[in-house]
PDB file of C-alpha atoms in Angstrom:
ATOM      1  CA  UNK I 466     111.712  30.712  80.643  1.00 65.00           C
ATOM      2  CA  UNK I 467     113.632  29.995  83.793  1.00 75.00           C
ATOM      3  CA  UNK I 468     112.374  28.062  86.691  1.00 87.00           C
ATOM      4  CA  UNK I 469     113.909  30.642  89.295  1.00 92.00           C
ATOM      5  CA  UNK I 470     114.673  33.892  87.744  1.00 93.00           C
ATOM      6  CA  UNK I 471     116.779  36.476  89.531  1.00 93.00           C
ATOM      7  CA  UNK I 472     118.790  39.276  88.478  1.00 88.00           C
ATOM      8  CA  UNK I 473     122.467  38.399  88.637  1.00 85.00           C
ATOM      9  CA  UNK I 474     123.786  41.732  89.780  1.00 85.00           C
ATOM     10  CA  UNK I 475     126.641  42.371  90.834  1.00 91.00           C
ATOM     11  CA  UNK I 476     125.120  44.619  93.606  1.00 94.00           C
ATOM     12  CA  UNK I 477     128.077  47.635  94.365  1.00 96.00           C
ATOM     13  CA  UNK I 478     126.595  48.889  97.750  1.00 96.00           C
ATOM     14  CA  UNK I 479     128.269  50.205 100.902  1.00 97.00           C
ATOM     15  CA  UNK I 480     128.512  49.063 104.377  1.00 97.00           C
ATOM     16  CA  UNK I 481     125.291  50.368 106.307  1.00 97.00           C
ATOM     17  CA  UNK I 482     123.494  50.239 102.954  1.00 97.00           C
ATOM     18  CA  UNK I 483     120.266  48.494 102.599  1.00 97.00           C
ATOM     19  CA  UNK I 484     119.706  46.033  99.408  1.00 97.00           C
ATOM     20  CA  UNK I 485     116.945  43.876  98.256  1.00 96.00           C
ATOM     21  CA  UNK I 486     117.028  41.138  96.228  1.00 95.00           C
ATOM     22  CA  UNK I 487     113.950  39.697  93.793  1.00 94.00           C
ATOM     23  CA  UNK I 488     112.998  36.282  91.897  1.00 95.00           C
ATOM     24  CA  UNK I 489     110.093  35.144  90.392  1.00 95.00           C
ATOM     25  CA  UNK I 490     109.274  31.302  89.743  1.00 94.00           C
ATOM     26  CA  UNK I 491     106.925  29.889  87.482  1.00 91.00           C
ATOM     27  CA  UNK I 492     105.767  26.950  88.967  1.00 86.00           C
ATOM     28  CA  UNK I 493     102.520  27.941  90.823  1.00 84.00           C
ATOM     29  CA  UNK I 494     102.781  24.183  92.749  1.00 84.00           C
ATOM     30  CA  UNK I 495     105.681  25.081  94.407  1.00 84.00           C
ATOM     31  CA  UNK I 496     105.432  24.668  97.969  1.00 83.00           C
ATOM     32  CA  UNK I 497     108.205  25.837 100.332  1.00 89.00           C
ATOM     33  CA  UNK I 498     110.512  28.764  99.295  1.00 93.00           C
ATOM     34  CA  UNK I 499     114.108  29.654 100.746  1.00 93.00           C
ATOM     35  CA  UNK I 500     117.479  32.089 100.356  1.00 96.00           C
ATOM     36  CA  UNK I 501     120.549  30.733 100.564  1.00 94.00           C
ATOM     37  CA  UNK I 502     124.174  32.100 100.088  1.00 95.00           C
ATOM     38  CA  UNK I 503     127.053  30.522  98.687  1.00 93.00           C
ATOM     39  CA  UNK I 504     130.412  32.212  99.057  1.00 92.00           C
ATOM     40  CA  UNK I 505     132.891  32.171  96.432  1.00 87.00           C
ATOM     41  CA  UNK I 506     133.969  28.184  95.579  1.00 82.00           C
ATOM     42  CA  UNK I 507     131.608  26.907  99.055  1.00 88.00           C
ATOM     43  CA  UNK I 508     128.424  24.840  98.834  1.00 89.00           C
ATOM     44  CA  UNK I 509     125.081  26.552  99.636  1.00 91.00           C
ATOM     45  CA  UNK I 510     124.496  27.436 103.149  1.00 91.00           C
ATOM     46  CA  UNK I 511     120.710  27.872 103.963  1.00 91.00           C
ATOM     47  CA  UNK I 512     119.845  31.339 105.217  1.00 95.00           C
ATOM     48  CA  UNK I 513     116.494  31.760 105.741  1.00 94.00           C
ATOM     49  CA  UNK I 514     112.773  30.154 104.840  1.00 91.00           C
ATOM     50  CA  UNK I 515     110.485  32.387 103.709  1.00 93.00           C
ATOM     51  CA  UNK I 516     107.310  32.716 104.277  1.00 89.00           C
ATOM     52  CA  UNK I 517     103.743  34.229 103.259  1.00 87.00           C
ATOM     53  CA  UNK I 518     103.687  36.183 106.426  1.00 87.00           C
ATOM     54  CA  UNK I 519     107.105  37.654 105.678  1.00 88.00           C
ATOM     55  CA  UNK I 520     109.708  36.819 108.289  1.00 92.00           C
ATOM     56  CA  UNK I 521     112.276  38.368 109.581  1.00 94.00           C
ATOM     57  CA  UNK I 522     115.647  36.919 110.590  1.00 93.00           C
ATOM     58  CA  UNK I 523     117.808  40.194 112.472  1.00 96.00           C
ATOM     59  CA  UNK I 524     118.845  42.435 109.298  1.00 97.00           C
ATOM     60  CA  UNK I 525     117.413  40.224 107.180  1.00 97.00           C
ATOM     61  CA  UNK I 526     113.601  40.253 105.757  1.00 97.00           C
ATOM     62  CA  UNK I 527     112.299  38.011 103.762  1.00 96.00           C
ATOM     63  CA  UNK I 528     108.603  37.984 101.418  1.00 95.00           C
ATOM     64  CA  UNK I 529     106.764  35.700  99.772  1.00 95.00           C
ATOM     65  CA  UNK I 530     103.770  37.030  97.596  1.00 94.00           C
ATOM     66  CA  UNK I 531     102.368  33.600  95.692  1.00 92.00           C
ATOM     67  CA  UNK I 532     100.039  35.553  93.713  1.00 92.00           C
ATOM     68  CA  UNK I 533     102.604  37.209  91.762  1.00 93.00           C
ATOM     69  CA  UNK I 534     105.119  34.252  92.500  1.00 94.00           C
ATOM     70  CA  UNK I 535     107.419  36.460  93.800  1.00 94.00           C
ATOM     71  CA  UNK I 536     109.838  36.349  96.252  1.00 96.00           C
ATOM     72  CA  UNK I 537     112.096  39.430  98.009  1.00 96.00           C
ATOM     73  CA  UNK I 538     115.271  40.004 100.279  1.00 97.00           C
ATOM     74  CA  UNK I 539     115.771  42.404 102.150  1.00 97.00           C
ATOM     75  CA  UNK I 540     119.332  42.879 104.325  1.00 97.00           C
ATOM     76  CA  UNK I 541     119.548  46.293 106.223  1.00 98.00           C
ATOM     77  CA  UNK I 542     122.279  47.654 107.712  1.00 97.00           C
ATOM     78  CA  UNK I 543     125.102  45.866 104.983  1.00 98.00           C
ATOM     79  CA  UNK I 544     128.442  44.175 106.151  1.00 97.00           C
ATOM     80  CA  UNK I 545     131.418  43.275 104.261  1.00 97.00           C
ATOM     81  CA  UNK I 546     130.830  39.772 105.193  1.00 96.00           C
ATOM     82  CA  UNK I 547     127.234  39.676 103.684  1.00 97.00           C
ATOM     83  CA  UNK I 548     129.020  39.783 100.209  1.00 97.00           C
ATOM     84  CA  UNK I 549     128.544  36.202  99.145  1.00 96.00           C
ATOM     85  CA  UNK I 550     126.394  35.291  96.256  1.00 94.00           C
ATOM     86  CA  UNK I 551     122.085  34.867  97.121  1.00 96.00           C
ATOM     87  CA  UNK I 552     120.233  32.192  95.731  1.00 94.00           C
ATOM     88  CA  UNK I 553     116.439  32.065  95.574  1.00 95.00           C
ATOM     89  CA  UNK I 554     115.306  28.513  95.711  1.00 93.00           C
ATOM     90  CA  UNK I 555     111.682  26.694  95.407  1.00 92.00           C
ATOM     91  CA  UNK I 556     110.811  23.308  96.449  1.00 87.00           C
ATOM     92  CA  UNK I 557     108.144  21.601  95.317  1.00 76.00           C
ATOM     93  CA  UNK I 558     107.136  18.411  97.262  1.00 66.00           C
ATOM     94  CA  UNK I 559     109.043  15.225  96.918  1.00 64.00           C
ATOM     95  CA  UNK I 560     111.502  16.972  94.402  1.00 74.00           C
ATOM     96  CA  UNK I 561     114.951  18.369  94.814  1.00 78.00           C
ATOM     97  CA  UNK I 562     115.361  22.394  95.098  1.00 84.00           C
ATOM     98  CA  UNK I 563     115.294  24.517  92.085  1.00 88.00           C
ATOM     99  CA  UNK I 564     117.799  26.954  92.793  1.00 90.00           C
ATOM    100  CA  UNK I 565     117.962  30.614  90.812  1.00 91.00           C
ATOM    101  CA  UNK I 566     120.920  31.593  89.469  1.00 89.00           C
ATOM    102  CA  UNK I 567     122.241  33.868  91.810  1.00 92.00           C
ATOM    103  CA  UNK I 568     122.293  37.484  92.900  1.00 94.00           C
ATOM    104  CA  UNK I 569     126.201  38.629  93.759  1.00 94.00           C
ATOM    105  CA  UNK I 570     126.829  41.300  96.219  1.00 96.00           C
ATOM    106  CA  UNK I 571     129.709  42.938  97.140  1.00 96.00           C
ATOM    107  CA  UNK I 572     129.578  45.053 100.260  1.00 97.00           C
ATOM    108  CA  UNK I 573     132.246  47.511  99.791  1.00 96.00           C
ATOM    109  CA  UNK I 574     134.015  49.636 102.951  1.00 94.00           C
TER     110      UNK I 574
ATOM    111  CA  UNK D 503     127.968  21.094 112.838  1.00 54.00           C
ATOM    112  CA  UNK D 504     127.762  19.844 109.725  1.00 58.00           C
ATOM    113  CA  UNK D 505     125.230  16.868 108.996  1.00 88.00           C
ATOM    114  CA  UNK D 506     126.100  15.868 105.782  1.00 93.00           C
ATOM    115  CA  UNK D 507     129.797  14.528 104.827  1.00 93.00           C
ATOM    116  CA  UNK D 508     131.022  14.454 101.296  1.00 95.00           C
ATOM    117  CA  UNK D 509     134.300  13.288 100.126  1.00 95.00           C
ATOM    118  CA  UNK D 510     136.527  14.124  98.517  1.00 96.00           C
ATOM    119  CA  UNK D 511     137.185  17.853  98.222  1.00 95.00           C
ATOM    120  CA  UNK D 512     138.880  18.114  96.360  1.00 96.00           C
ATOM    121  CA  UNK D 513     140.471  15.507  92.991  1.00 96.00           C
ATOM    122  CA  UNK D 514     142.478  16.545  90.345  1.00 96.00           C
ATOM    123  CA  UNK D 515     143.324  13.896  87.703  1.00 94.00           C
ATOM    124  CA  UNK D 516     144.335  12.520  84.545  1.00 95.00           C
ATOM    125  CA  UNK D 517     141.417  12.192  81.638  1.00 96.00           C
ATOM    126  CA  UNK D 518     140.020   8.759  81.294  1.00 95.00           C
ATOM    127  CA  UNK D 519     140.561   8.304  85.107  1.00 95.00           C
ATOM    128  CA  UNK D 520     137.281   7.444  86.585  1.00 96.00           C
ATOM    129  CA  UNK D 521     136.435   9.152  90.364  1.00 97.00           C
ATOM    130  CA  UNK D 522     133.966   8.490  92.570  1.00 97.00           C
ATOM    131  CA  UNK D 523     132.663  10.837  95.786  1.00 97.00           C
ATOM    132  CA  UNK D 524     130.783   9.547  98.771  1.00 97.00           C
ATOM    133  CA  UNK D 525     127.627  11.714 100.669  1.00 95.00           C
ATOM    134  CA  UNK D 526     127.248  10.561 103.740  1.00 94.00           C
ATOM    135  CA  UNK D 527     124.397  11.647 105.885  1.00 92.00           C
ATOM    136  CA  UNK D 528     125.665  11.689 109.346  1.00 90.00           C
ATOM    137  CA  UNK D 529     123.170  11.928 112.222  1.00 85.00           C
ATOM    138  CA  UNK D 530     119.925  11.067 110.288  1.00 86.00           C
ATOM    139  CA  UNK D 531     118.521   8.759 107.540  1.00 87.00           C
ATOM    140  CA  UNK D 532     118.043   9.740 104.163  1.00 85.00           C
ATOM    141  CA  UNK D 533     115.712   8.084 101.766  1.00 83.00           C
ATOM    142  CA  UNK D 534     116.452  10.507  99.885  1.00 87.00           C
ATOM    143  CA  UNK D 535     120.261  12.434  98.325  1.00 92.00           C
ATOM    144  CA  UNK D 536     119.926  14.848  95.680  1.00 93.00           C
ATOM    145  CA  UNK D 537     123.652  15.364  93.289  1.00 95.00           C
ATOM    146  CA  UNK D 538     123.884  18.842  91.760  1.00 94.00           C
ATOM    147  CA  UNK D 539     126.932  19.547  89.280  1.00 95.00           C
ATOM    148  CA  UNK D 540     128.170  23.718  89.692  1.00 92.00           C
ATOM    149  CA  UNK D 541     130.192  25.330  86.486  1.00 91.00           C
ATOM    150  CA  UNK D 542     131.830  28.409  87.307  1.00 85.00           C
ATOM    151  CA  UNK D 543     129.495  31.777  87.543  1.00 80.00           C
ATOM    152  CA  UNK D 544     126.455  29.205  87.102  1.00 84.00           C
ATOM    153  CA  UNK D 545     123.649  27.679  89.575  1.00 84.00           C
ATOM    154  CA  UNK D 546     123.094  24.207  90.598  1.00 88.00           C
ATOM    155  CA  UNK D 547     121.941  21.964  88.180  1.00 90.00           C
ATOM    156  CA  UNK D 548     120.193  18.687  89.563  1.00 91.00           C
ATOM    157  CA  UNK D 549     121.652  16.011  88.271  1.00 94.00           C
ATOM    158  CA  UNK D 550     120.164  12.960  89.724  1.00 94.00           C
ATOM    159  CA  UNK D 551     117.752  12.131  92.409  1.00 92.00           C
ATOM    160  CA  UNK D 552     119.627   8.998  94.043  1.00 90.00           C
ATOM    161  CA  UNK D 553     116.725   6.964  95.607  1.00 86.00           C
ATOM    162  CA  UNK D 554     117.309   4.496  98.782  1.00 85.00           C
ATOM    163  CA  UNK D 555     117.461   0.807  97.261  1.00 83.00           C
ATOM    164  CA  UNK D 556     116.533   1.190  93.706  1.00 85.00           C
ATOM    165  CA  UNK D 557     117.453   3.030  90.715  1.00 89.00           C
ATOM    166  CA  UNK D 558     118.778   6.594  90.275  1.00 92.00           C
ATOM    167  CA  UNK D 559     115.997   9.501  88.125  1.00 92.00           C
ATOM    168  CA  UNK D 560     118.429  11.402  86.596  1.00 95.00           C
ATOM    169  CA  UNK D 561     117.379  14.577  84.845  1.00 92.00           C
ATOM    170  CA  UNK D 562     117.162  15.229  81.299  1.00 92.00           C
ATOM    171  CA  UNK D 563     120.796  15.437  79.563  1.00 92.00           C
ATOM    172  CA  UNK D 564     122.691  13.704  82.352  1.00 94.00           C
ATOM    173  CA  UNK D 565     123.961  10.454  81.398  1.00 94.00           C
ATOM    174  CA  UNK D 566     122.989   7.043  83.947  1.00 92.00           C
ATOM    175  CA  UNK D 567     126.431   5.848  82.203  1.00 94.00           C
ATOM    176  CA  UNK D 568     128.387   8.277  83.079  1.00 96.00           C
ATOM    177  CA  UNK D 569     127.411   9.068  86.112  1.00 97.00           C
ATOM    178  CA  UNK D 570     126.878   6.308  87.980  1.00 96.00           C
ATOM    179  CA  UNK D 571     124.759   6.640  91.194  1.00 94.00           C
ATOM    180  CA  UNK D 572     124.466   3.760  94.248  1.00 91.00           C
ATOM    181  CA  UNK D 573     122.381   4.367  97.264  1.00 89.00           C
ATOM    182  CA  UNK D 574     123.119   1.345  99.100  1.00 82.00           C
ATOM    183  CA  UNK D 575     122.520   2.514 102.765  1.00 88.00           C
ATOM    184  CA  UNK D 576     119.827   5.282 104.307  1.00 88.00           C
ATOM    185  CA  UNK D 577     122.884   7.568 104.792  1.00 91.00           C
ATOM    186  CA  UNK D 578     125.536   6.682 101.889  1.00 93.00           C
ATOM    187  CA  UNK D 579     124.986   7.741  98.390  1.00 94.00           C
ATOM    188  CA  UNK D 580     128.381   7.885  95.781  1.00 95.00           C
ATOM    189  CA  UNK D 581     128.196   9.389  92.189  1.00 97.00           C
ATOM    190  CA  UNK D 582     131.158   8.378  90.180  1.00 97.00           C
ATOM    191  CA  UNK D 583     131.912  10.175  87.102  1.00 97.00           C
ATOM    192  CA  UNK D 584     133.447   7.014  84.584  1.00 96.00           C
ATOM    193  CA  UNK D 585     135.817   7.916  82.087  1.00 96.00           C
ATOM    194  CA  UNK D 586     136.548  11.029  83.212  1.00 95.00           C
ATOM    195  CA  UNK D 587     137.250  14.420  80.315  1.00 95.00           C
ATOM    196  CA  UNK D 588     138.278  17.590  81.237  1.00 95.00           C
ATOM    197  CA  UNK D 589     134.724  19.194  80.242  1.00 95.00           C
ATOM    198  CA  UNK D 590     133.339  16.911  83.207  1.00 96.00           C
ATOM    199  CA  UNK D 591     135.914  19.298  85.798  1.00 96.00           C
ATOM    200  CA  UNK D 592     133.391  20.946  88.026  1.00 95.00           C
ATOM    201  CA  UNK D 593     131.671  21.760  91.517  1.00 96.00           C
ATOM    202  CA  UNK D 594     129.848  18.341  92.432  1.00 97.00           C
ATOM    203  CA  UNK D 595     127.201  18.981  95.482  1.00 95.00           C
ATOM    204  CA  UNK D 596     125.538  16.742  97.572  1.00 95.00           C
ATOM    205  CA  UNK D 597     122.196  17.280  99.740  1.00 92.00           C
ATOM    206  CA  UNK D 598     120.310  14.834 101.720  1.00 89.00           C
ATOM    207  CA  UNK D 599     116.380  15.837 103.209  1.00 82.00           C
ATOM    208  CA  UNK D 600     115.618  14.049 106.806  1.00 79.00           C
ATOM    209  CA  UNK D 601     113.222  11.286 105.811  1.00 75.00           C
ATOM    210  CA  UNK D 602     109.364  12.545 105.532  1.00 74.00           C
ATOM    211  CA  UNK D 603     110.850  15.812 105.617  1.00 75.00           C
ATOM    212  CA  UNK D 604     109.113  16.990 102.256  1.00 72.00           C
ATOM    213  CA  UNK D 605     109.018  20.349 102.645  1.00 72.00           C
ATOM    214  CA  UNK D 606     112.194  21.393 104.379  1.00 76.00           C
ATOM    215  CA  UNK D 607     115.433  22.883 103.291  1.00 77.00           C
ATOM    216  CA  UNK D 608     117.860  20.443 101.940  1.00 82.00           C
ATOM    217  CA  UNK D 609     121.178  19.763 103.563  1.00 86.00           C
ATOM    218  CA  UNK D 610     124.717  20.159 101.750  1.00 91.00           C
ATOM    219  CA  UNK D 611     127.758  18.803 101.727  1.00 93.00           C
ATOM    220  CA  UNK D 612     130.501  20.687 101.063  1.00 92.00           C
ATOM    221  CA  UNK D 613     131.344  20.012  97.449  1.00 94.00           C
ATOM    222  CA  UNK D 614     134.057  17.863  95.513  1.00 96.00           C
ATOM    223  CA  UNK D 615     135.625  19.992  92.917  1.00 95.00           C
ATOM    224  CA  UNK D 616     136.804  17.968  90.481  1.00 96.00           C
ATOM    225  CA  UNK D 617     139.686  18.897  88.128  1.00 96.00           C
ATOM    226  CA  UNK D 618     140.404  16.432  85.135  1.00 95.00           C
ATOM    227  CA  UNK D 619     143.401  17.064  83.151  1.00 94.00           C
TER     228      UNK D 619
END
């Protein structure tokens, strides 16, 4: 079993459409959680923590539930320039990330 | 701006040619560098943990002799990738954590894709 599991897509959706992303992680001593998004041939570009409490970052909204080790994203109101690829990544203290690998989207006009 | 420098970009070369990329961490000190290796459509895979003044933990299946790792300085870590075969061609990231940082999001360079021919 994965580390980071997420569904690959690709996610087809239109602009104004709202999408949400999910990824599970099996390592209950995992300690800080985050999304990134890596466009096509770019590094990883950190776009939000997440936290218990849910936070919320303008159209983005992002949940952690760490009973379920779960984590969601939710982006409202889609652009064409949120299409980039969404990785779900868990740190666990002292260790590098463990990154998922990768939900695509393509926000279409 | 960005905070962590890696170099080159970009390398395209012949096989057997041996290549090495820098990570610099520019405004703060890092213990700490992480080196992930991308193939297309794939995630990062960690390949080493490059440690401040000692040795390198490199994760299971990555070769210490193939990919050497030096962390001389608190913001300079370089991978080179000896001997260099056309399977090896890939996205090579960098990311360096502020020291004590532990639970914070790592910082990226912007890659080195390497080409071997």
């Amino acid at each position: 079993r994965k580390e980071v599991e997420q569904d690959p897509g690709p996610f087809n959706v239109p602009e104004g459409a709202t999408v949400a992303f999910n990824c599970t992680y099996s390592n209950s001593a995992s300690q800080s959680f985050f999304w990134y998004r890596q466009d096509c041939r770019k590094e990883p570009k950190l776009l939000m923590s997440v936290y218990s409490s849910g936070n919320e970052d303008g159209r983005f909204t992002a949940q952690l539930n760490r009973a379920s080790q779960y984590i969601s994203l939710l982006i409202r109101d889609s652009k064409l320039s949120d299409s980039a690829t969404y990785l779900c990544v868990v740190n666990e203290a002292r260790r590098a990330l463990t990154f998922g690998s990768g939900t695509r989207l393509q926000v279409q006009p | 701006g960005a905070v962590v420098s890696q170099h080159p970009s970009r390398v395209i070369c012949k096989s057997g040619t041996s290549v090495k990329i820098e990570c610099r961490s520019l405004d703060f000190q890092a213990t700490t560098m992480f080196w992930y290796r991308q193939f297309p459509k794939q995630s990062l895979m960690l390949m080493a943990t490059s440690n401040e003044g000692s040795k390198a933990t490199y994760e299971q299946g990555v070769e210490k002799d193939k990919f050497l790792i030096n962390h001389a300085s608190l913001t300079l870590s370089t991978l080179t990738v000896t001997s260099a075969h056309p399977e090896d061609s890939s996205f090579y990231i960098c990311s360096a954590r502020r020291q004590g940082e532990w639970d914070q999001p790592q910082h990226f360079g912007d890659g080195t894709r390497l080409s071997i021919l």
